XYZ file of C-alpha atoms in Angstrom:
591
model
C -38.663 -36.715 45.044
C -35.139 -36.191 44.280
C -33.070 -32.991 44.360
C -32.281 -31.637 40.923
C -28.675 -32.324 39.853
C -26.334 -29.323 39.536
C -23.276 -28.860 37.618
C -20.601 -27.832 40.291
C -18.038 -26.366 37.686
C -17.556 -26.252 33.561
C -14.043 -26.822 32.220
C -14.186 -24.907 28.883
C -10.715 -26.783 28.037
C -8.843 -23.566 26.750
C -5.404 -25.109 26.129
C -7.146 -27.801 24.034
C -9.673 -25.736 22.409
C -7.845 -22.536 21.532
C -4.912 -24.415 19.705
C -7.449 -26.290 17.741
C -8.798 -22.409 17.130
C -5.604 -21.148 15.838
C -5.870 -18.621 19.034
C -3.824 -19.607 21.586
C -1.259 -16.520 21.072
C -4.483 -14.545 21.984
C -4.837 -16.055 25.046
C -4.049 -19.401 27.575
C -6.862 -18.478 30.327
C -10.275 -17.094 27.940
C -11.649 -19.326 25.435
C -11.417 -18.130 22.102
C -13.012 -19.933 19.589
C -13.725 -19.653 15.664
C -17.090 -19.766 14.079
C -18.590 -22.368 12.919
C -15.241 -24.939 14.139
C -16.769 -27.217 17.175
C -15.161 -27.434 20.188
C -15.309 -29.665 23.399
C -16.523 -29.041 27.518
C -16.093 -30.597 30.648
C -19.163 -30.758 32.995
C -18.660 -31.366 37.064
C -21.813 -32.523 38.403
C -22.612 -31.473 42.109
C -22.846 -34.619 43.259
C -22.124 -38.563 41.613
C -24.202 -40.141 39.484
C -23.310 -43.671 39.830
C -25.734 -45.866 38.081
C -28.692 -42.836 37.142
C -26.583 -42.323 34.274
C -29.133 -44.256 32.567
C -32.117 -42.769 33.553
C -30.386 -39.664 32.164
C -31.479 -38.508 28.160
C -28.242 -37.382 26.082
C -28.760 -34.671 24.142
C -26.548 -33.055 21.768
C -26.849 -29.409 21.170
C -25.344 -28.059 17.426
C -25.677 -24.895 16.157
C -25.393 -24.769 12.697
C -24.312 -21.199 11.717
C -24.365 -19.489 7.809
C -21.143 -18.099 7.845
C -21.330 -14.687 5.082
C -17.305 -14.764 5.385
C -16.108 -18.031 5.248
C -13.487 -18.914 2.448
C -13.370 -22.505 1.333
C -9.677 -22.392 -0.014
C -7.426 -23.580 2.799
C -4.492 -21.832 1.382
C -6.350 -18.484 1.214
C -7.797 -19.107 4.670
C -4.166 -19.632 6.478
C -2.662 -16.225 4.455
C -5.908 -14.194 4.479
C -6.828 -14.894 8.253
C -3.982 -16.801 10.331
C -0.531 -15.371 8.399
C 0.886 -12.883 10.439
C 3.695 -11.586 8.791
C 3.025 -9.459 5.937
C 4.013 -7.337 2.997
C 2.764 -4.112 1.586
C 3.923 -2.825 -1.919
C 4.766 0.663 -2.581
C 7.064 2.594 -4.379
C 6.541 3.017 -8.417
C 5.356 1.502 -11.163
C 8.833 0.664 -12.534
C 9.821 -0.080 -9.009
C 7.741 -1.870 -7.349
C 9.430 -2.153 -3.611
C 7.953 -4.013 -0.233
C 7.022 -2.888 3.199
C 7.418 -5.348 5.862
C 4.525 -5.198 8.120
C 3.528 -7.477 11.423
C -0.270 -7.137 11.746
C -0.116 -9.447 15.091
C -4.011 -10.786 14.881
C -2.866 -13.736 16.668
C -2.368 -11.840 19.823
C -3.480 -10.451 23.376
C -3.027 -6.704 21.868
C -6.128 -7.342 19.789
C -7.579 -10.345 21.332
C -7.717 -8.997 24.663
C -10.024 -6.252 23.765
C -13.277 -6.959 21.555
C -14.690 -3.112 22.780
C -11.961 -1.608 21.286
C -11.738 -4.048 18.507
C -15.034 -2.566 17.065
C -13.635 1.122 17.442
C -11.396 0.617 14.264
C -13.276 3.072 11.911
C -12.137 5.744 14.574
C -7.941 4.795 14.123
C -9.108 5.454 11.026
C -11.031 8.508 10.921
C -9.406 10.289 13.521
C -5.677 9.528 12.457
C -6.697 10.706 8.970
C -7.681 14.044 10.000
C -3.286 14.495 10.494
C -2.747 13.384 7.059
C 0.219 15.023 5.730
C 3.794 14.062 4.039
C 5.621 17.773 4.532
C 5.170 18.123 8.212
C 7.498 17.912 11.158
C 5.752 15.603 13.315
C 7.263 15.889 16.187
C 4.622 14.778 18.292
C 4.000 11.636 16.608
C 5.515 9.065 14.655
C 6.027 9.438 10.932
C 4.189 6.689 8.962
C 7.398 5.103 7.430
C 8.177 4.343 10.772
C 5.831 2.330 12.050
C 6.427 -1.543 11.152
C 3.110 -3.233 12.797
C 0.071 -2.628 13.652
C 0.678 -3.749 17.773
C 2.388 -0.618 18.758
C -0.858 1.575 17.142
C -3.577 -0.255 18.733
C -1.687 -0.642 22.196
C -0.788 3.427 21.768
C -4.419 3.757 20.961
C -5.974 1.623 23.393
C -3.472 3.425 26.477
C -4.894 6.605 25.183
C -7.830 5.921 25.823
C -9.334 5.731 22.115
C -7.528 8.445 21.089
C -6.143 9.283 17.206
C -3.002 7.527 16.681
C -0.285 10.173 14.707
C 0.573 9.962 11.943
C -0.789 7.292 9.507
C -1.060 7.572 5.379
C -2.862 4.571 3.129
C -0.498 1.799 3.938
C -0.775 2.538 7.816
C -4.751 2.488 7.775
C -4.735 -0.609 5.946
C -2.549 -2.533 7.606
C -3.933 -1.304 11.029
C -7.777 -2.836 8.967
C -6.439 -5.785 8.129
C -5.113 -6.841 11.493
C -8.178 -6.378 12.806
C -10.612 -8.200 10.004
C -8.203 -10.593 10.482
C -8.910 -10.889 14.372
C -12.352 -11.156 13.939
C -12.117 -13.964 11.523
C -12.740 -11.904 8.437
C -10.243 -13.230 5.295
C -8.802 -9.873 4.211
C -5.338 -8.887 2.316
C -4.057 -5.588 1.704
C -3.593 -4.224 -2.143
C -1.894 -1.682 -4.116
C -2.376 0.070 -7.144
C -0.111 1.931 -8.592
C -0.181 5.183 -10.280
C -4.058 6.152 -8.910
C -5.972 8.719 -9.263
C -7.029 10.622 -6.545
C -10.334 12.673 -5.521
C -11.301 12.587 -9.336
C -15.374 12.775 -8.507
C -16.092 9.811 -10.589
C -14.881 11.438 -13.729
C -12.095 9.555 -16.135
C -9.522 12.400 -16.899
C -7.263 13.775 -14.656
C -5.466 16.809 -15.978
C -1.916 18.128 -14.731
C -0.435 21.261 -15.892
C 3.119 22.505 -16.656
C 4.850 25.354 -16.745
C 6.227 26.499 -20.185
C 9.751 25.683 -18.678
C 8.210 22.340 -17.552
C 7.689 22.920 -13.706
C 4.435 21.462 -12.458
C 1.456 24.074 -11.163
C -1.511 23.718 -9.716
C -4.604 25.012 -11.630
C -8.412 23.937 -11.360
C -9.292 20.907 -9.719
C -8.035 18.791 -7.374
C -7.530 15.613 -8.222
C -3.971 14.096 -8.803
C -2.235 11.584 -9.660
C -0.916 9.407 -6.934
C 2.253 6.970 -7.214
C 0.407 4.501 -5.174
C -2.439 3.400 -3.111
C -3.312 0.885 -0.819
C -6.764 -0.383 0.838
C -7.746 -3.759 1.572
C -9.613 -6.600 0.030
C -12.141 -8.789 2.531
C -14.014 -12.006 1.739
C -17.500 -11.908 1.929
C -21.038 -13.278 0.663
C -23.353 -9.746 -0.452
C -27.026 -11.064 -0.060
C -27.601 -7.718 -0.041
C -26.912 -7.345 -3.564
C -27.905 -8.780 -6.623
C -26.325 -12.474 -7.340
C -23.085 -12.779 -8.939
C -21.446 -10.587 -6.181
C -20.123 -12.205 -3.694
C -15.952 -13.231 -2.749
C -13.267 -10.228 -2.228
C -14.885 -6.672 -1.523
C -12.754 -3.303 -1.740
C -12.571 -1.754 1.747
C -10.612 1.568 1.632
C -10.117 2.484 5.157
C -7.922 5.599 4.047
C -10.398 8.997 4.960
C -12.318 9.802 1.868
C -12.618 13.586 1.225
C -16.436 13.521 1.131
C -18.393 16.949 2.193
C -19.627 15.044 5.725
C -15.970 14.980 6.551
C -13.550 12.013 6.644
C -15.583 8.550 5.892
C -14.076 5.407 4.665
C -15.091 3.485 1.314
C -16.742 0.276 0.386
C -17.103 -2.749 0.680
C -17.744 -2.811 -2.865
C -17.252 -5.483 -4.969
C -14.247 -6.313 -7.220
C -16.395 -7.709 -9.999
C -18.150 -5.013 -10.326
C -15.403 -2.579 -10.164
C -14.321 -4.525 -13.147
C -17.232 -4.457 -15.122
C -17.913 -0.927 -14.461
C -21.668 -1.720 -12.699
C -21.841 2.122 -11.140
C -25.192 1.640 -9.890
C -24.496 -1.507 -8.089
C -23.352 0.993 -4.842
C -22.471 4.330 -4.646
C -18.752 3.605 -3.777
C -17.816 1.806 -7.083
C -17.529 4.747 -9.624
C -14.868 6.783 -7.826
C -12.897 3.261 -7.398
C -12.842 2.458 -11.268
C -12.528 6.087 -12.580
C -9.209 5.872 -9.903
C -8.187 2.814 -11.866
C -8.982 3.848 -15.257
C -8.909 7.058 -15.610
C -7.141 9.034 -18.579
C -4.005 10.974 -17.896
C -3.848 14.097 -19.811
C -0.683 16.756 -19.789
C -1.178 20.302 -20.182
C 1.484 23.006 -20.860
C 1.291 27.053 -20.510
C 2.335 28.426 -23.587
C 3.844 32.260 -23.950
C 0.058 33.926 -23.859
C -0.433 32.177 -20.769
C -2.780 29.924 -21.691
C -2.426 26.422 -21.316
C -2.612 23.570 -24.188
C -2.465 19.796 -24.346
C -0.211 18.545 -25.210
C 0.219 16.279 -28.228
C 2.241 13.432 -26.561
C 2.760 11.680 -22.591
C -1.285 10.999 -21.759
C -1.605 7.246 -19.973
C -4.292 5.080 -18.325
C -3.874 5.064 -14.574
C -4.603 2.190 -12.024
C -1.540 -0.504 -13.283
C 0.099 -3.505 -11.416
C -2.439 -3.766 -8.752
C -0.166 -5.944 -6.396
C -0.938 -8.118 -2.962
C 1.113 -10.392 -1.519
C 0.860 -14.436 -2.607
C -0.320 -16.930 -0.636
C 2.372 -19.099 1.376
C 5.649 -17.021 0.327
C 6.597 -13.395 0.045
C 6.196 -13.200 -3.912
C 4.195 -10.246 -5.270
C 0.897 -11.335 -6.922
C -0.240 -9.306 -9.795
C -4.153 -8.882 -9.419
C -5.112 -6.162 -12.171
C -6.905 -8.545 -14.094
C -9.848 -9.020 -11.590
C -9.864 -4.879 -11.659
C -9.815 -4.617 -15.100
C -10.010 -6.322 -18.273
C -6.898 -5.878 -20.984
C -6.025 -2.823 -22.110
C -7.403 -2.271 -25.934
C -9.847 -5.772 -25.559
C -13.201 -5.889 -26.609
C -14.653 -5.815 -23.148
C -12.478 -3.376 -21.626
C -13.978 -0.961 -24.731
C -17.225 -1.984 -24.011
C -16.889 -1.071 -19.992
C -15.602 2.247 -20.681
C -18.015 3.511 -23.290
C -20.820 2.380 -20.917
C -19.420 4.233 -18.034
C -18.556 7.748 -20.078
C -22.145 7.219 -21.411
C -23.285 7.126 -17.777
C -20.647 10.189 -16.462
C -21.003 12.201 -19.782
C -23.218 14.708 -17.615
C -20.663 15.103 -14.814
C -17.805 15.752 -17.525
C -19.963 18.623 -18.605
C -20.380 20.158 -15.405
C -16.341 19.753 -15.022
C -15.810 21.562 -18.290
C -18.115 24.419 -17.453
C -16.516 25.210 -14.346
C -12.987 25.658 -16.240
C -12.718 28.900 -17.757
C -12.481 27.535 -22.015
C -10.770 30.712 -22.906
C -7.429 29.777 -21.198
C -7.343 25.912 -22.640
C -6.327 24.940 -26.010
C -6.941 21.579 -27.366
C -3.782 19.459 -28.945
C -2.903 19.911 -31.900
C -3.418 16.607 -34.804
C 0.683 16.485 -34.782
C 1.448 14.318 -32.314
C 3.381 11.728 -35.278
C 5.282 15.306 -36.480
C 7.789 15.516 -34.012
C 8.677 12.511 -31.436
C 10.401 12.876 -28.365
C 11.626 9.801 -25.757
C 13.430 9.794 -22.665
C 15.516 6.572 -21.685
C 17.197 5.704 -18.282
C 17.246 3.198 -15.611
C 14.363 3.106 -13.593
C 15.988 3.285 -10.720
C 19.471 3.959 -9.297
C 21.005 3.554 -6.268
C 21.415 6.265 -3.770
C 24.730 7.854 -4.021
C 24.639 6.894 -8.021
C 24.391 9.324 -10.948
C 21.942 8.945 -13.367
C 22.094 8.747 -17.283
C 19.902 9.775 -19.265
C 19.135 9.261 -23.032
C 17.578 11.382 -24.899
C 16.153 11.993 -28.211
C 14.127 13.907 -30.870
C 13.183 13.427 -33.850
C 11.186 15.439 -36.804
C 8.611 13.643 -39.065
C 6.710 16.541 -40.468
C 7.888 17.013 -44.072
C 9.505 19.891 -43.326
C 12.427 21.630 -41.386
C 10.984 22.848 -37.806
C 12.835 25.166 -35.216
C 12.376 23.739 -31.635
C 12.440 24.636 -27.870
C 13.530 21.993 -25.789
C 12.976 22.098 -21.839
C 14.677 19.710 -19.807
C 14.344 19.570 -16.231
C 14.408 17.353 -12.756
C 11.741 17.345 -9.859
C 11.310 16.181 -6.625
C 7.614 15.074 -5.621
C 5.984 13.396 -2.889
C 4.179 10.176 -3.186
C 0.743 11.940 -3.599
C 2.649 13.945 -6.687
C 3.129 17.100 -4.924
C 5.804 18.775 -6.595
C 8.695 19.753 -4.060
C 11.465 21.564 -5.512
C 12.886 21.959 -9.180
C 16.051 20.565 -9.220
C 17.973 21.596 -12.073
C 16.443 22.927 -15.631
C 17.996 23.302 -19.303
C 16.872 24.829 -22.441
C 17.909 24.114 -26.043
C 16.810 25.664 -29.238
C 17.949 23.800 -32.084
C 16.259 23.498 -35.727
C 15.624 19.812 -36.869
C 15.702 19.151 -41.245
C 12.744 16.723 -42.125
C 13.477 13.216 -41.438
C 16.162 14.321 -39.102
C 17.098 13.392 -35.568
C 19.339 14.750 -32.641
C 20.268 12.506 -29.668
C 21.881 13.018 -26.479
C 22.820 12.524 -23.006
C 22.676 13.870 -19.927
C 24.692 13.073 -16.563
C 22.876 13.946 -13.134
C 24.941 13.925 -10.544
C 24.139 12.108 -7.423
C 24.387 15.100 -5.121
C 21.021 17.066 -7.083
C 19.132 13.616 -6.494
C 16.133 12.849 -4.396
C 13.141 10.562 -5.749
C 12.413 12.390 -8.890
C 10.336 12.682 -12.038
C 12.611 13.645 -15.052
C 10.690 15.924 -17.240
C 11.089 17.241 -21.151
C 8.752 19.442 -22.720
C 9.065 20.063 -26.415
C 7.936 22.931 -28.368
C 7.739 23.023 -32.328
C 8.141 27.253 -32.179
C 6.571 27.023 -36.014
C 3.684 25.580 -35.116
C 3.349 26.241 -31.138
C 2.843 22.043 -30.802
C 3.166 20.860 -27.665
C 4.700 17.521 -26.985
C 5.824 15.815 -23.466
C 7.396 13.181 -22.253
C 8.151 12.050 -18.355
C 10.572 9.365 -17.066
C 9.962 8.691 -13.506
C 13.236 7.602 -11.443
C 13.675 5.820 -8.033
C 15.983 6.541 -5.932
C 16.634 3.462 -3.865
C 18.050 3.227 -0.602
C 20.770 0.731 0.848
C 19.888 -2.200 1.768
C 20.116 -3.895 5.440
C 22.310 -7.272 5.072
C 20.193 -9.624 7.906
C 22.391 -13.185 8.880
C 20.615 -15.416 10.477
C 21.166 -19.069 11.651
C 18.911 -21.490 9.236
C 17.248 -22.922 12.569
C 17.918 -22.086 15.791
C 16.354 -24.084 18.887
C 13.157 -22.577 20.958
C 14.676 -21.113 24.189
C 17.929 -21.096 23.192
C 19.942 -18.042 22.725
C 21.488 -16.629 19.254
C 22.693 -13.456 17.352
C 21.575 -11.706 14.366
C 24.135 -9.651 12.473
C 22.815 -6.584 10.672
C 25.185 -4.585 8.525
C 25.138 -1.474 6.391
C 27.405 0.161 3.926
C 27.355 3.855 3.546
C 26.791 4.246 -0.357
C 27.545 8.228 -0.081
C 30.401 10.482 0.359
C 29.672 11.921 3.627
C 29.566 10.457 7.477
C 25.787 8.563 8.575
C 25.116 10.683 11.695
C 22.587 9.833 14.668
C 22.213 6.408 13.032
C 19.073 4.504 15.164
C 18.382 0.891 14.758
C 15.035 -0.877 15.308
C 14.631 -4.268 15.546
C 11.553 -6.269 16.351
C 9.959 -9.793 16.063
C 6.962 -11.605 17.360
C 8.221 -14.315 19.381
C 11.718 -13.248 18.570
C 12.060 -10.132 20.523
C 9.666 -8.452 23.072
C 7.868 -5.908 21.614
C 10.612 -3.830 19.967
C 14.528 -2.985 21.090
C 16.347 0.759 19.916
C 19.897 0.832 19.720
C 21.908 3.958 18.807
C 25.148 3.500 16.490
C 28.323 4.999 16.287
C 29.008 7.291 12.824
C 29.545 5.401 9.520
C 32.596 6.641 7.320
C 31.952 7.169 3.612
C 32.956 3.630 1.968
C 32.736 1.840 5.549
C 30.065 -0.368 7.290
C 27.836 -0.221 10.205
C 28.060 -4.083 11.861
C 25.922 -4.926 14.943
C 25.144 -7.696 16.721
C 21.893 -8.555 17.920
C 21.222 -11.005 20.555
C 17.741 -12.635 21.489
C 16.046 -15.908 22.556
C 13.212 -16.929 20.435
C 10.190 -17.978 22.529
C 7.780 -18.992 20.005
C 7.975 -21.782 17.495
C 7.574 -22.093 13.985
C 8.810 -19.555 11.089
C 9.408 -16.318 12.606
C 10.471 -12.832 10.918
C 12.964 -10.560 12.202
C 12.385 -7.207 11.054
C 14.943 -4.151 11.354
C 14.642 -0.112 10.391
C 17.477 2.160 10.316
C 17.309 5.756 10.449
C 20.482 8.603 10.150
C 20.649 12.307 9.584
C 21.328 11.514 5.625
C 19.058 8.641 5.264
C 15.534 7.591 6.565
C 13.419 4.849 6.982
C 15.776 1.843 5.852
C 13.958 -1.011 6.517
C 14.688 -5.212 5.880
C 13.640 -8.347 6.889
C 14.796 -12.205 7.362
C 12.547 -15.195 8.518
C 14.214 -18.167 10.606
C 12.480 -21.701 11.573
C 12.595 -21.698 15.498
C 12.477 -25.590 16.296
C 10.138 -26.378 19.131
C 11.995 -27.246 22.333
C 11.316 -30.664 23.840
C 9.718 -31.514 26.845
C 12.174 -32.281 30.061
C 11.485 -35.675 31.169
């Protein structure tokens, strides 16, 4: 009888099979390979078989898998799983700016390391626990700093699983995404703008003003947030009813839950839409963040506080994520929600305060009625409006417009409050910046414009404010104007193409839009295949009106379209950050 034949060695074909994965940036000696995408091995027999190759029975082994993530769109597939350079919205409503972000997926930093890759909810949880926008952090790295998710998971991973300081909702998304995307999940980060925050499922949120207009804090804590960002992943739910499956909120931001810090979802965008709270447990404080009612309340002289008649809004508007194949922002509010004023969006929202009526009334009881007023039916008697840019550069002054008018069929004596805040993003108010008052009387059918001047040394990223007060009638109206304050912007020049292997500059300038010196300027650069990792060079002192010019070199070592991303930091100005792709040819082979 013969001996059994044994397979001396198995060539799993690596080079071949990962870049027919998509993986070889993860690695050129493991094989790393997608699901359900065949790939090819090379047996070595022990010994030759020479003519028993006929006696032998071929057999063909195929696993045929259900994949619950795949997404059929090829276009969606490459930006949602392979695209490695990204961008993450933030800013305002009005002014909508983008966050260059690398999440890296492609690579040995997350590749390398499927233990730590499952570990993500603790980046998460654990970095969340250092939340916080007013702190010196000078043991950690403020979140506007950080431009990819690499640097986090290698700090992490070198730490031994420890938290990662300091992250905020765009960090713990991005650092989510990367990883969904390494595992093969199709995910895209998204922002809302103007959310609400911590509202308990219920669809007001309330802020309160001073009588002189400066925002306090009073019962309650939800808020009002500029912006928000989570993530949006690709997925069949067999778990749920049909109808359900495709793109599935994941918030991997720390939810302030009584257990302590958890993350939200996945819960389905459809039914976020349609308002299906009892789908999962996660879906009604999602759509009372993105369509709640904004209501204004203002202290009046007996200290008591009443709404007031004008300035209320819906919340949760230009929900943004980045398009597919080119760094356009793609508007996605109308899978969140249907039209303002339609049919269906009426329907949805009677439903839902049908089914969150009872948790309203347990909100009211716990606010003492005594010191709140309702508004007063005048909100067509006196109109007030605020008009300026929405946003100016920094250095510039801002004008402002303003103008009231008096439609009540009869002459009314007003007091006018005009003022300027600072706020952080999560609409923290930080300092009162300058404040007017006017009394003035208005004849019926009468109205009195004018204009205001802010000068560019009071500025920081600011809310303008006006609260109006009929005296007759103690009517409260508001209005609010919020204003960016932008930063310079980073001029990148790059060559259109420049050959794999082969050295070149990049030439990053700067002009100093204020009237004082940029001190301790730092520059940052960084670029997958570009540059390793990340290079810090410290500039000399830029004169009011004058430029900061560097030169960058590097050799590219990757082919393809490649980003070069650089932040810029100075006593007077933080966190300037830009961006500029370039097409590295691919070298040829030496003969």
């Amino acid at each position: 009888m013969g001996q059994a034949l044994h397979i001396a060695k198995c060539d799993l074909q690596v080079p071949a099979n990962n870049g027919a994965h998509c993986t070889a940036a993860i690695s050129t000696e493991q094989l790393v390979v997608r699901r359900g995408q065949p790939f090819s091995i090379a047996l070595h027999f022990a010994a030759e078989v020479h003519n028993y190759l006929q006696q032998l029975k071929r057999v063909s082994l195929v696993v045929q898998t259900d994949d619950s993530v795949f997404l059929t769109n090829e276009a969606q597939r490459q930006e949602c799983v392979l695209n490695q350079d990204g961008s993450i919205y933030w800013g305002t409503e009005s002014t909508i700016q983008v966050q260059p972000w690398d999440f890296s997926q492609v690579s040995q930093t997350l590749g390398s390391a499927p233990r730590q890759r499952t570990g993500v909810s603790h980046i998460a949880h654990g970095t969340g626990r250092s939340l916080g926008w007013t702190a010196e952090r000078r043991d950690g790295t403020p979140p506007t700093q950080w431009l990819g998710s690499a640097p986090i998971l290698r700090q992490w991973a070198a730490e031994q699983c420890q938290p990662v300081q300091y992250g905020q909702c765009w960090v713990f998304a991005a650092v989510a995404c990367s990883v969904l995307r390494c595992l093969g999940i199709p995910t895209r980060v998204v922002t809302s703008f103007t959310w609400a925050h911590d509202t308990g499922g219920q669809l007001s949120v309330d802020e309160y003003y001073s009588e002189n207009g400066d925002k306090v804090a009073y019962n309650g804590k939800a808020s009002i947030w500029s912006f928000h960002t989570w993530n949006e992943c690709w997925m069949a739910r067999p778990d749920l009813s049909p109808g359900y499956d495709g793109w599935q909120v994941l918030d991997a931001t720390p939810q302030e839950k009584s257990g302590g810090p958890s993350s939200c979802g996945p819960a389905p965008v459809r039914a976020i839409r349609d308002g299906i709270l009892e789908l999962d447990p996660d879906i009604a404080p999602l759509f009372a963040a993105l369509n709640a009612e904004h209501h204004v309340w203002v202290q009046r002289p007996d200290r008591r506080f009443q709404r007031a008649a004008s300035g209320g809004r819906y919340l949760g508007n230009s929900i943004s994520t980045k398009a597919m194949s080119c760094d356009r922002c793609q508007d996605l509010t109308h899978l969140y929600k249907f039209p303002e004023g339609s049919p269906q969006a009426r329907e949805v929202l009677e439903r839902v305060h049908k089914k969150t009526s009872k948790l309203e009334g347990a909100r009211s009881r716990e606010t003492d009625p005594s010191t709140l007023l309702p508004a007063e039916d005048l909100a067509l008697l006196l109109f007030v409006c605020i008009q300026s840019k929405s946003s100016v550069l920094l250095g510039q002054d801002i004008q402002l417009a303003v103008t009231v008018a008096n439609r009540s069929g009869g002459e009314r004596a007003v007091y006018l409050v005009l003022g300027g805040q600072t706020f952080q993003y999560d609409g923290t108010p930080i300092a009162q910046l300058w404040k007017e008052e006017l009394q003035f009387t208005l004849r019926d059918n009468e109205g009195k414009d004018g204009s205001i001047c802010v000068r560019a040394a009071q500025l920081q990223p600011l809310p303008y404010e006006k609260t109006l007060a009929d005296v007759d009638t103690l009517s409260v109206h508001f209005a609010q104007e919020e204003i960016s304050i932008c930063k310079p912007q980073l001029a990148i020049k790059l060559p259109p193409s420049v050959m794999q292997y082969q050295p070149t500059t990049a030439e990053i300038s700067l002009q100093n839009p204020l009237p004082e010196p940029l001190e301790q300027c730092v520059l940052s650069v960084t670029g997958r295949g570009l540059i390793y990792r990340e290079r810090t060079y410290r500039c000399d002192t830029v004169q009011p009106s004058s430029s900061l010019h560097m030169h960058i070199p590097f050799t590219p070592t990757q082919a393809g379209t490649k980003r070069l991303t650089v932040h810029l930091s100075c006593t007077q100005i933080q966190d300037i950050k830009g961006y500029r792709s370039v097409n590295i040819v691919a070298a040829q082979p030496t003969a």
